[in-house]
Tab-separated table of C-alpha atoms in Angstrom:
chain	number	residue	atom	x	y	z
A	19	MET	CA	79.896	-69.180	27.558
A	20	ILE	CA	82.932	-70.936	28.953
A	21	PRO	CA	82.843	-74.675	28.054
A	22	ASN	CA	80.875	-76.861	30.525
A	23	THR	CA	79.480	-73.872	32.434
A	24	GLU	CA	76.156	-73.994	30.590
A	25	ARG	CA	75.338	-77.212	32.471
A	26	LEU	CA	75.886	-75.364	35.766
A	27	VAL	CA	73.499	-72.495	34.998
A	28	TYR	CA	70.376	-74.455	35.977
A	29	ARG	CA	72.082	-77.091	38.102
A	30	ARG	CA	69.731	-79.105	40.335
A	31	GLN	CA	66.666	-77.124	39.286
A	32	PHE	CA	63.294	-78.396	38.104
A	33	VAL	CA	60.175	-77.085	36.384
A	34	ILE	CA	56.604	-78.322	36.817
A	35	GLY	CA	54.257	-77.295	34.031
A	36	THR	CA	51.821	-78.405	31.370
A	37	ARG	CA	54.698	-79.272	29.021
A	38	TYR	CA	58.364	-80.170	29.309
A	39	VAL	CA	61.050	-77.498	29.036
A	40	GLY	CA	63.178	-77.573	25.900
A	41	MET	CA	66.394	-78.838	27.485
A	42	ASP	CA	67.600	-81.953	25.657
A	43	ASP	CA	69.506	-83.555	28.522
A	44	TRP	CA	66.897	-82.919	31.243
A	45	GLN	CA	64.930	-85.815	32.715
A	46	ARG	CA	61.229	-85.890	31.855
A	47	VAL	CA	58.692	-87.303	34.302
A	48	ALA	CA	54.929	-87.352	33.742
A	49	LEU	CA	53.224	-86.527	37.040
A	50	ASP	CA	49.750	-87.115	35.617
A	51	ASP	CA	47.826	-86.475	32.392
A	52	ARG	CA	48.341	-82.709	32.707
A	53	LEU	CA	51.526	-82.055	34.668
A	54	CYS	CA	55.048	-82.549	33.366
A	55	LEU	CA	58.171	-82.452	35.494
A	56	SER	CA	61.439	-81.403	33.843
A	57	VAL	CA	64.522	-82.044	35.972
A	58	HIS	CA	68.170	-81.039	35.553
A	59	PRO	CA	70.411	-84.114	35.109
A	60	ASP	CA	72.254	-83.374	38.381
A	61	LEU	CA	69.056	-83.567	40.457
A	62	GLN	CA	67.979	-87.069	41.430
A	63	VAL	CA	64.351	-88.081	40.830
A	64	VAL	CA	62.715	-91.104	42.467
A	65	GLN	CA	59.068	-92.159	42.175
A	66	SER	CA	56.880	-94.582	44.069
A	67	ILE	CA	53.634	-95.352	42.253
A	68	GLY	CA	50.727	-97.109	43.911
A	69	PRO	CA	47.181	-97.940	42.796
A	70	ASN	CA	45.677	-94.653	44.070
A	71	SER	CA	48.633	-92.349	44.642
A	72	GLN	CA	52.190	-91.586	43.692
A	73	LEU	CA	55.106	-89.905	45.419
A	74	THR	CA	57.876	-88.088	43.608
A	75	LEU	CA	61.107	-87.217	45.391
A	76	LEU	CA	63.473	-84.565	44.086
A	77	GLY	CA	66.838	-84.710	45.809
A	78	TYR	CA	67.394	-87.208	48.554
A	79	LEU	CA	66.138	-88.420	51.917
A	80	ILE	CA	68.154	-89.826	54.791
A	81	ASP	CA	66.359	-92.080	57.238
A	82	PRO	CA	68.319	-92.025	60.508
A	83	GLU	CA	66.452	-95.148	61.623
A	84	HIS	CA	67.617	-96.996	58.468
A	85	PRO	CA	70.807	-95.289	57.223
A	86	GLU	CA	71.563	-98.162	54.845
A	87	TRP	CA	68.313	-97.661	52.879
A	88	SER	CA	68.376	-96.073	49.432
A	89	ASP	CA	66.075	-93.199	48.447
A	90	GLU	CA	63.875	-95.711	46.626
A	91	GLU	CA	63.531	-97.893	49.739
A	92	ILE	CA	62.753	-94.920	51.992
A	93	LEU	CA	60.147	-93.537	49.594
A	94	GLN	CA	58.480	-96.932	49.123
A	95	ASP	CA	58.359	-97.479	52.891
A	96	ILE	CA	56.750	-94.076	53.453
A	97	HIS	CA	54.334	-94.654	50.577
A	98	GLN	CA	53.230	-98.061	51.861
A	99	GLN	CA	52.594	-96.737	55.376
A	100	CYS	CA	50.734	-93.541	54.482
A	101	THR	CA	47.060	-93.338	53.573
A	102	SER	CA	46.679	-89.544	53.847
A	103	PHE	CA	48.676	-86.406	53.168
A	104	GLU	CA	48.968	-85.796	56.924
A	105	GLN	CA	50.530	-89.235	57.371
A	106	LEU	CA	52.911	-88.483	54.507
A	107	LEU	CA	54.131	-85.350	56.279
A	108	GLU	CA	54.587	-87.310	59.492
A	109	GLY	CA	56.380	-90.081	57.571
A	110	VAL	CA	59.034	-87.758	56.126
A	111	GLU	CA	59.426	-85.579	59.228
A	112	HIS	CA	62.207	-87.703	60.724
A	113	CYS	CA	64.108	-87.737	57.396
A	114	GLY	CA	65.132	-84.087	57.501
A	115	GLU	CA	64.399	-81.374	54.991
A	116	ASP	CA	66.930	-82.003	52.206
A	117	GLY	CA	64.419	-83.651	49.895
A	118	PHE	CA	61.247	-82.391	48.292
A	119	SER	CA	58.255	-84.629	47.868
A	120	CYS	CA	55.000	-83.959	46.166
A	121	SER	CA	52.007	-86.183	46.468
A	122	LYS	CA	49.211	-87.041	44.090
A	123	GLU	CA	46.101	-88.710	45.439
A	124	GLY	CA	43.093	-89.861	43.526
A	125	THR	CA	41.212	-92.789	42.140
A	126	ARG	CA	42.039	-94.589	38.936
C-alpha cells in the first residue's frame, strides 16, 4: 500500500462485538461485560455513565440551543434529563443526525 493510506482504509469506522478487533491504534471501549467497541482513531467517542445507564456517542452532536457546548456537555445534559429510551430519542432529535448514540439501560 502507499504510505499512510492504510489508516484511511477503515477511517471513521467502528465494530461492536464480543471482542476487540486486532487494530493496534484503534480505541477500545467496554460497553458492558459482553460487548466491546473498537473505534478507528479518527472517529470521536464520548461516554456518559450514570448509575443505571450509559450513553456512548460516536461522531459528534451539535446542539443549536447551546452551540458553545462540547459533545461531552451535550451528552451529559441529555443523559441527565432522560429516564427512558423514548426520552433519549426526543433529547437528541433537535441535535441533528450526524452522531450515533447507543443506550444501555439496566440495574447494577
